[in-house]
Coordinates of C-alpha atoms in Angstrom, one line a residue:
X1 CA 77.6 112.0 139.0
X2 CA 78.7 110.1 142.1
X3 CA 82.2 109.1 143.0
X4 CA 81.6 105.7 142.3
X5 CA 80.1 106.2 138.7
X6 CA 83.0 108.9 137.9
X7 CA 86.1 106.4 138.8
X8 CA 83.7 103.4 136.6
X9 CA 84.2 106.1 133.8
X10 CA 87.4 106.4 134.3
X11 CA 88.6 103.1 134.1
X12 CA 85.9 102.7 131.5
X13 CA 88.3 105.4 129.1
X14 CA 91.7 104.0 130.5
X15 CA 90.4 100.4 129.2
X16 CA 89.6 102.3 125.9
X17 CA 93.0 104.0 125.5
X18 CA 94.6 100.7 126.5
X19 CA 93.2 98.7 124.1
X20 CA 93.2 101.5 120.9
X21 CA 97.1 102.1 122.0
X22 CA 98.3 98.6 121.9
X23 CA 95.9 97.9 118.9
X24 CA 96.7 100.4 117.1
X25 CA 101.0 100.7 118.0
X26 CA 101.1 97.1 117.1
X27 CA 99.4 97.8 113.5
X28 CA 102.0 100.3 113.4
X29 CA 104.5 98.3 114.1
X30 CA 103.8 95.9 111.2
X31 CA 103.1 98.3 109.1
X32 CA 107.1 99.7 109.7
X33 CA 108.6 96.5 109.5
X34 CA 106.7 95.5 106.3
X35 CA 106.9 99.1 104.6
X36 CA 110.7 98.5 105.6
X37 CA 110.4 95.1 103.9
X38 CA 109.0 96.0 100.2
X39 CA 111.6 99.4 100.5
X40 CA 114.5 97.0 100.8
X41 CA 112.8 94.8 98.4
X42 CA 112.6 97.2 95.8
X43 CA 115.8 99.1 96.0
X44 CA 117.9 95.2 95.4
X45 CA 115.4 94.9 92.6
X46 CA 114.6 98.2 90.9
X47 CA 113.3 96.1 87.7
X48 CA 110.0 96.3 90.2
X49 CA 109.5 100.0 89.1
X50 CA 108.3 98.7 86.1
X51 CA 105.3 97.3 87.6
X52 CA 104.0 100.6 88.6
X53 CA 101.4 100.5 86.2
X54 CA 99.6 96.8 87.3
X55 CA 100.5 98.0 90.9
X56 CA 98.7 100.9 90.3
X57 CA 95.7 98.7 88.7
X58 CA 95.3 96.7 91.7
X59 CA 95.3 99.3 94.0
X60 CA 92.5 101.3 91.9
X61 CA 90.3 98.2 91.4
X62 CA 90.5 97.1 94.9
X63 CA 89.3 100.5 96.2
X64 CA 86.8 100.8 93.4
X65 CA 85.2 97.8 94.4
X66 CA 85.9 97.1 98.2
X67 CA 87.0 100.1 98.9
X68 CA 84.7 103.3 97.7
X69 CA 83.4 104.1 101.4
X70 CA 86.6 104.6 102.4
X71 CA 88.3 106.3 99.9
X72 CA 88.9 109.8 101.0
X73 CA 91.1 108.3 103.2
X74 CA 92.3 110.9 106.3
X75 CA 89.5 112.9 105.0
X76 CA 86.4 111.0 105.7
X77 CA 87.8 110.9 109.6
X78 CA 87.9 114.5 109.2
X79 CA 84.2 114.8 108.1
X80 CA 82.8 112.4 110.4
X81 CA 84.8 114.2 113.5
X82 CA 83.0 117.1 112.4
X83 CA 79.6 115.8 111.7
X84 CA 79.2 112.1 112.7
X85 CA 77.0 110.2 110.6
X86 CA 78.6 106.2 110.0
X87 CA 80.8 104.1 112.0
X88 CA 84.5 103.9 109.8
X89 CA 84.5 101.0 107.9
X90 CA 87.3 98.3 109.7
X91 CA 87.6 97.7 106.4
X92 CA 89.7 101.0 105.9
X93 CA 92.7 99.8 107.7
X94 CA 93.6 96.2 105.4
X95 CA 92.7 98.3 102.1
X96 CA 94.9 101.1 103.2
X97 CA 97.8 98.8 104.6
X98 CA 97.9 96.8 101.3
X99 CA 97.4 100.3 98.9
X100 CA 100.1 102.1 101.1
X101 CA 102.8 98.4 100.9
X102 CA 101.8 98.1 97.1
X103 CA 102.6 101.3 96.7
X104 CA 105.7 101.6 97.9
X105 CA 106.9 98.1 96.8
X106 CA 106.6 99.6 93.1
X107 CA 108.4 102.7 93.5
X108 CA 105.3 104.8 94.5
X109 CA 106.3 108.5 96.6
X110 CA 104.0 108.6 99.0
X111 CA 104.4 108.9 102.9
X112 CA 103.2 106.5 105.7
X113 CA 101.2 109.0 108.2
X114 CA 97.9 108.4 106.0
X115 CA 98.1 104.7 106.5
X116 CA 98.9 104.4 110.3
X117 CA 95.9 107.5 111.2
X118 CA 93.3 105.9 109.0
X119 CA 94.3 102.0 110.9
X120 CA 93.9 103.8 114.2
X121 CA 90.5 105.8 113.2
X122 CA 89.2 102.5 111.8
X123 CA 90.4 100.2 115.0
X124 CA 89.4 103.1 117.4
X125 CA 85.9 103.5 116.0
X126 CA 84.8 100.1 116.7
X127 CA 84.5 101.1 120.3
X128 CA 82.2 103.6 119.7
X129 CA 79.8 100.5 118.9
X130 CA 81.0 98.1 121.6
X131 CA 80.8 100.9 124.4
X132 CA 77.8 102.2 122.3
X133 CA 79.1 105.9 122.8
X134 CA 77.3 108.7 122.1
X135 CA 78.0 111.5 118.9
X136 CA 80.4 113.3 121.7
X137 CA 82.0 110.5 123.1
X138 CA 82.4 109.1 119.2
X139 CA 84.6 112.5 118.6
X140 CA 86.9 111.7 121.1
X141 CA 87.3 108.3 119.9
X142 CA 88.4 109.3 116.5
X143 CA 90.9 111.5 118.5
X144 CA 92.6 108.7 120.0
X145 CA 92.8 106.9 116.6
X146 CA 94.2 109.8 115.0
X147 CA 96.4 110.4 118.1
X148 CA 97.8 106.6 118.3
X149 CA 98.4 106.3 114.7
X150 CA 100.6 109.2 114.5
X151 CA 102.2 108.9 118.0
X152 CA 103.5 105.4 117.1
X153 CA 104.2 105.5 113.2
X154 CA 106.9 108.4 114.0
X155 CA 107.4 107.9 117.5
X156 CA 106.5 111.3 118.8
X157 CA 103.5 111.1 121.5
X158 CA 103.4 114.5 122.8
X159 CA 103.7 115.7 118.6
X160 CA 100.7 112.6 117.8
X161 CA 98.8 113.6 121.0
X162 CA 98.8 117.3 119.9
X163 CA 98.4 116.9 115.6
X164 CA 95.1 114.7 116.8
X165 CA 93.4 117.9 118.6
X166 CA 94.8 120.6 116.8
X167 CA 94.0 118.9 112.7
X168 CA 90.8 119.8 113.8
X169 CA 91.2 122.8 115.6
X170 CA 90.7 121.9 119.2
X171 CA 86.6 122.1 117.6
X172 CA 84.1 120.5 120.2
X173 CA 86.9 119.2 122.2
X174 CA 86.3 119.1 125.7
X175 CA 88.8 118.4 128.7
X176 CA 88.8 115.0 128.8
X177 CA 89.7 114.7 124.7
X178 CA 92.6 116.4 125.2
X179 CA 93.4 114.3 128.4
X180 CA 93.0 110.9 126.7
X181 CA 95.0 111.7 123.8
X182 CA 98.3 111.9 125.6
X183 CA 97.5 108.5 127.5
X184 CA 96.8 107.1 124.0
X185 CA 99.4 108.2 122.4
X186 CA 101.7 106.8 125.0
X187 CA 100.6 103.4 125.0
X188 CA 100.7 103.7 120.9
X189 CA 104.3 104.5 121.0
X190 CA 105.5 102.1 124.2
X191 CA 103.8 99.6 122.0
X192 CA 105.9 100.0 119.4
X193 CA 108.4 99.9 121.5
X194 CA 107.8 96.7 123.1
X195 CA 108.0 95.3 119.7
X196 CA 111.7 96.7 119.1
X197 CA 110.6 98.4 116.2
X198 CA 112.9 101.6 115.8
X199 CA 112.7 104.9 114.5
X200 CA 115.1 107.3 112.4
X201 CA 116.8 109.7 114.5
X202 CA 118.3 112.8 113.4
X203 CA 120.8 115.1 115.2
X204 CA 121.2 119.1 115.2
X205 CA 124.9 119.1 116.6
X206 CA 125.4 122.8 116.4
X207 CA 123.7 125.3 117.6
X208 CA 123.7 129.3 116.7
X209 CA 123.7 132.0 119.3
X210 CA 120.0 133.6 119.3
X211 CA 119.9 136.9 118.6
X212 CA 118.3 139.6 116.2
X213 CA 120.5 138.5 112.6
X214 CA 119.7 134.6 113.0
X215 CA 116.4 135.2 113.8
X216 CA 115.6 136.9 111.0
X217 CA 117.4 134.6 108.9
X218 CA 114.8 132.0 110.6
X219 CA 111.5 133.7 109.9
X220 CA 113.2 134.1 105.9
X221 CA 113.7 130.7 106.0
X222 CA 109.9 130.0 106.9
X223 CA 108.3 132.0 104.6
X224 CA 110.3 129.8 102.1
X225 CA 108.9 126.4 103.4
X226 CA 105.7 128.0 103.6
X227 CA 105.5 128.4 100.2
X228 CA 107.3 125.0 99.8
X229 CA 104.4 123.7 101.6
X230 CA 101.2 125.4 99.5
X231 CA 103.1 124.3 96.4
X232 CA 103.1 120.8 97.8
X233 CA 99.3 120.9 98.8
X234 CA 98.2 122.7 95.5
X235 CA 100.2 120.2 93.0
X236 CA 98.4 117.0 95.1
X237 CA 95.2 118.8 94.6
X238 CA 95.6 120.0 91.1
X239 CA 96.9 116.0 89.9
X240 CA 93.9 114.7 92.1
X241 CA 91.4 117.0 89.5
X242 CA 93.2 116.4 86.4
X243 CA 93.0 112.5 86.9
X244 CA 89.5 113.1 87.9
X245 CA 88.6 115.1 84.5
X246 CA 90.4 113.2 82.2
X247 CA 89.8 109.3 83.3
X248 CA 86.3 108.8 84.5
X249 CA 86.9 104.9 85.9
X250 CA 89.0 105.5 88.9
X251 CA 91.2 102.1 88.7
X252 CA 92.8 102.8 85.4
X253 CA 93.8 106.3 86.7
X254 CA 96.7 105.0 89.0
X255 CA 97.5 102.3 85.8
X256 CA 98.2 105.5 83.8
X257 CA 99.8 106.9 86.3
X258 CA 101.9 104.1 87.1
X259 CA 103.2 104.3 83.6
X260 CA 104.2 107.6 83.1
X261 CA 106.0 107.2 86.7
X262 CA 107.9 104.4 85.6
X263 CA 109.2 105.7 82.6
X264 CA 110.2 109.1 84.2
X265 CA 112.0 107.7 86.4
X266 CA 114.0 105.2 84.3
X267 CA 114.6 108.6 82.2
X268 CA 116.0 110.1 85.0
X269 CA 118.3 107.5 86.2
X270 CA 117.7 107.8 90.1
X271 CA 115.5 106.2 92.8
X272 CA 115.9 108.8 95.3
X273 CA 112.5 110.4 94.7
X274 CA 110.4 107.7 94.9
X275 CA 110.0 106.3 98.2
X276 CA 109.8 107.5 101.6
X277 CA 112.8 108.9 100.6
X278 CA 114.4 108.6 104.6
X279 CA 118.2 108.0 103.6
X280 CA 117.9 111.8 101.8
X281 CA 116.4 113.3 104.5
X282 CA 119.2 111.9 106.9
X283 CA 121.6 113.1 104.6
X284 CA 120.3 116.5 104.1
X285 CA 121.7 117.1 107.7
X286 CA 125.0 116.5 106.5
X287 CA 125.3 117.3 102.9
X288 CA 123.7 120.1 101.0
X289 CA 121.1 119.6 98.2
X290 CA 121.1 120.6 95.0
X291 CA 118.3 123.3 94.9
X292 CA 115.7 121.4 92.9
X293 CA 115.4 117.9 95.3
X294 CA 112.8 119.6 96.9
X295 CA 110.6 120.9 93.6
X296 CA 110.7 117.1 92.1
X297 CA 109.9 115.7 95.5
X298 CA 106.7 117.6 95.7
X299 CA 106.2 116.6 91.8
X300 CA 106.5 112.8 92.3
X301 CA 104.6 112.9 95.1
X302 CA 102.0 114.9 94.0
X303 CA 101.4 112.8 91.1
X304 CA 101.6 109.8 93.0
X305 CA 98.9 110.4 95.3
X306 CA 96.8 112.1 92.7
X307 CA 97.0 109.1 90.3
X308 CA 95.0 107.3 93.1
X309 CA 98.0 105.6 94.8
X310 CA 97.9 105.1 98.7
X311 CA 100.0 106.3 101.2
X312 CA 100.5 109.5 103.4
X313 CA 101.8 113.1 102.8
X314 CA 103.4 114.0 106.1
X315 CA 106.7 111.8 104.6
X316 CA 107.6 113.1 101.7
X317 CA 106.7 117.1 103.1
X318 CA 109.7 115.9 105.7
X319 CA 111.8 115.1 102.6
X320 CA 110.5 118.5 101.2
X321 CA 111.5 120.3 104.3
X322 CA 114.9 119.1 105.1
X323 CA 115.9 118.9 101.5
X324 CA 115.1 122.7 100.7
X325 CA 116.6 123.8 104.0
X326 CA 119.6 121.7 103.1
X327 CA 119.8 124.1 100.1
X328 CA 119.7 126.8 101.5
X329 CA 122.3 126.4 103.8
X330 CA 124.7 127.4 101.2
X331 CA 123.2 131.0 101.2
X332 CA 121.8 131.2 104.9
X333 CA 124.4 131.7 107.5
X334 CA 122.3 128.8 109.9
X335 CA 124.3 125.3 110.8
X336 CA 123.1 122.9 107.7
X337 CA 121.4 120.3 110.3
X338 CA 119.2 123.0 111.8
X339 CA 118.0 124.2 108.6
X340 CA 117.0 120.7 107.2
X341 CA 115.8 120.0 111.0
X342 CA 113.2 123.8 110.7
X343 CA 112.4 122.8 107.2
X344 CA 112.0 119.2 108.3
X345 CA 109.0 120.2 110.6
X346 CA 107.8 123.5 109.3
X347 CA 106.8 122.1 105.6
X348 CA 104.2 120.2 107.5
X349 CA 103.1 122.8 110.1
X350 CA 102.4 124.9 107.0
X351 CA 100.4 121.8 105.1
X352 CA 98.9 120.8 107.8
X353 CA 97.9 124.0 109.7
X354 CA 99.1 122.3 112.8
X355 CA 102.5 124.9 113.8
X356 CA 102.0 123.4 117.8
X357 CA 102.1 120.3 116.9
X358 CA 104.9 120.5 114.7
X359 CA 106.9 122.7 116.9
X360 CA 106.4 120.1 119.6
X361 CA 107.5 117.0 117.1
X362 CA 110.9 119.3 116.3
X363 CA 111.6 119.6 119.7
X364 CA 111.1 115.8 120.3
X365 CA 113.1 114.8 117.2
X366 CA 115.7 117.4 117.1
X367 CA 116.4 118.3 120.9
X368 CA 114.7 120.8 123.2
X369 CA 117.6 123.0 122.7
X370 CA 116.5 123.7 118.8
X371 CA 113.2 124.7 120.0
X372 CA 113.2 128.5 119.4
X373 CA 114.5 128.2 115.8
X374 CA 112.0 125.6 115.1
X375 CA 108.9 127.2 117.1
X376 CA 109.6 130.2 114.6
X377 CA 110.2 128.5 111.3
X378 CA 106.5 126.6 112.0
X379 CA 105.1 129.2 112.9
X380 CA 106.0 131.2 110.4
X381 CA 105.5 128.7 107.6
X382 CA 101.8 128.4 109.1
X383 CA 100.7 132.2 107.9
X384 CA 102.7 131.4 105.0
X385 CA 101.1 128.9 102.9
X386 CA 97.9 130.2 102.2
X387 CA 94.5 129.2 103.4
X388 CA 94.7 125.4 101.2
X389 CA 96.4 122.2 103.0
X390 CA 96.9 118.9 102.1
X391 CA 93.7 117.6 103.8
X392 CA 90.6 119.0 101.6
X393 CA 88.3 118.4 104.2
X394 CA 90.3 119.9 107.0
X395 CA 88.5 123.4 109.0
X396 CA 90.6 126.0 108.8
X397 CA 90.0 128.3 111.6
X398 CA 92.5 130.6 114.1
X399 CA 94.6 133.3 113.4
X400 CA 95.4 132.0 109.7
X401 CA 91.9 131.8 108.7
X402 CA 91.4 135.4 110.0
X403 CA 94.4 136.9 108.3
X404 CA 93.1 135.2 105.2
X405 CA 89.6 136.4 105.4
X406 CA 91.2 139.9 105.5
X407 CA 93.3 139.2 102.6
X408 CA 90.3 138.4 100.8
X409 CA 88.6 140.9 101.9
X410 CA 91.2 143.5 101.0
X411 CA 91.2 142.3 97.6
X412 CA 87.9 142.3 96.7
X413 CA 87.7 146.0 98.2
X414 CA 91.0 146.8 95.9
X415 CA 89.7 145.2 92.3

């Protein structure tokens, strides 16, 4: 390839990352301010939690019949980066924008990273067609989307950049891949930015002298949100096949499951499950937990998403996080902020298979300094949570899918 041709096909992908960024930042940035909106609108009227059931309804009957090409959601990107077959629907970012707002607006838990990847994969992929890009070429466009949407929903580019390659486990990426997902995921988040749409920041004050005690205390504490985190991924999956088995027609699933939300939680008497659920997770850096936040976090959620109502994980795993290492900052000897802040990151390296990524995302959230505590935790949590994340189609390879393989194979040679 020339010179001439090589700088063309540069300036070709620039335009591309250009356009996905600000495309997909500024679908981002609506989506905040409206998720924001119906949050706000439900908290001053909580009397909205009982229309969980008919929110619920909508959602399943719009899917069921606009909507069953894209239902798997995070997943189908996940199967067609691996073995490209149809363009994504555009039709995936409205349905999953209005699912995700419904959701929330009636007291739904579910998170907001499902909604804000899926807009970017569906705005991305349309250059594939307008550029007419090749199977290769069509990976690295569903990296950008991936890459925008998570860059600019939680305004972390290097963290978005990196999740986009390694969710798939840097498979069939090449060079320039990895290149354009850090431009993309900087123009997704300066996007956001332009439109003065802020994030929630957190602080890790205090600091603990690394040595041998603390850092043991650390990898403890990551084995614990690594279990957090493959109770988390299990208890989705499990509600997902029970609604399956039991209710055949998909929309009434999330109408029954609306119900039987909206009565638990008036029996309970609180709202601080349902949600995103951000105020807790800001105060978990403060104020410690009572020990079973976490366990009914990953219990609404869980039945929430497997009911058939829209909306991300990545969220409520946060909450998980930083409310179980909130707890157990009455027993560890760790400042309460960085134990919310390792649990805060390392529950979704450990669901997600993605410890870089996350470590990365710690370290732009919580401060560069916090970096060694966090690396650890994620890391740790990774081998911790078993072989099973929250994304069924995800392909688990590396380290963790070796040591697993050995597990397996230990067993089977032991019974």
């Amino acid at each position: 390839m020339n010179l001439k041709n090589t700088i063309l096909l540069s300036l070709q992908w620039l335009l591309i990352c250009t356009l996905i960024g600000m495309f997909s930042g500024s679908a981002s940035a609506f989506f905040l301010v409206a998720l924001e909106w119906v949050t706000q609108t439900r908290e001053n009227h909580n009397w909205i939690i009982w229309l969980l059931p008919i929110g619920g309804l909508i959602i399943g009957l719009l899917y069921h019949y606009y909507g069953a090409s894209v239902v798997k959601g995070n997943n189908l990107l996940l199967e067609e980066y691996e073995n490209p077959q149809q363009p994504i629907p555009m039709k995936m970012a409205p349905l999953v924008l209005i699912g995700t707002l419904i959701t929330h607006l009636v007291g739904g838990s579910a998170g907001r990273e499902g909604t804000a990847v899926q807009m970017g994969g569906a705005i991305a992929d349309r250059f594939s067609n307008w550029f007419q890009l090749d199977k290769i070429d069509r990976r690295t466009i569903l990296i950008l989307g991936i890459s925008a949407g998570f860059a600019s929903v939680f305004g972390t580019p290097l963290a978005g950049a990196l999740f986009a390659l390694e969710v798939v486990y840097f498979s069939k990426i090449n060079f320039k891949s990895g290149v354009l997902s850090f431009v993309v995921a900087f123009v997704a988040y300066y996007t956001v930015e332009f439109w003065q749409v802020e994030h929630t920041h957190y602080s890790v004050p205090i600091l603990p002298e690394i040595n041998g005690i603390n850092l043991v205390w650390t990898i403890g504490s990551g084995i614990l949100f690594g279990f957090a985190a493959l109770l988390f991924s299990r208890t989705t999956h499990f509600w997902n096949r029970l609604f399956t088995k039991y209710i055949p027609f998909a929309p009434i699933r999330p109408l029954v499951g609306g119900a039987v939300l909206a009565i638990i939680i008036y029996r309970i008497g609180t709202t601080k499950y349902i949600g995103l659920g951000v105020p807790e997770i800001v105060n978990a850096f403060s104020n410690p937990n009572e020990s079973y936040d976490f366990l009914l976090k990953i219990l609404f959620t869980g039945f929430t998403l497997g009911a058939g109502f829209k909306g991300g994980e990545v969220t409520p795993l946060f909450f998980v996080g930083a409310t179980l290492g909130s707890a157990l900052s009455v027993v560890v000897p760790l400042p309460i902020a960085l134990l919310a802040a390792m649990g805060f990151v390392a529950v979704f390296s450990g669901a997600t298979h993605t410890p870089i990524a996350c470590t990365v995302m710690g370290m732009e959230l919580f401060g560069i300094e916090s970096g060694i505590f966090i690396g650890i935790a994620c890391v740790t949590a990774y081998f911790a949570s078993g072989s099973v994340g929250i994304y069924a189609s995800q392909i688990v390879k590396g380290p963790k899918y070796h040591l697993y393989q050995k597990i397996n194979r230990f067993r089977l040679d032991l019974f």
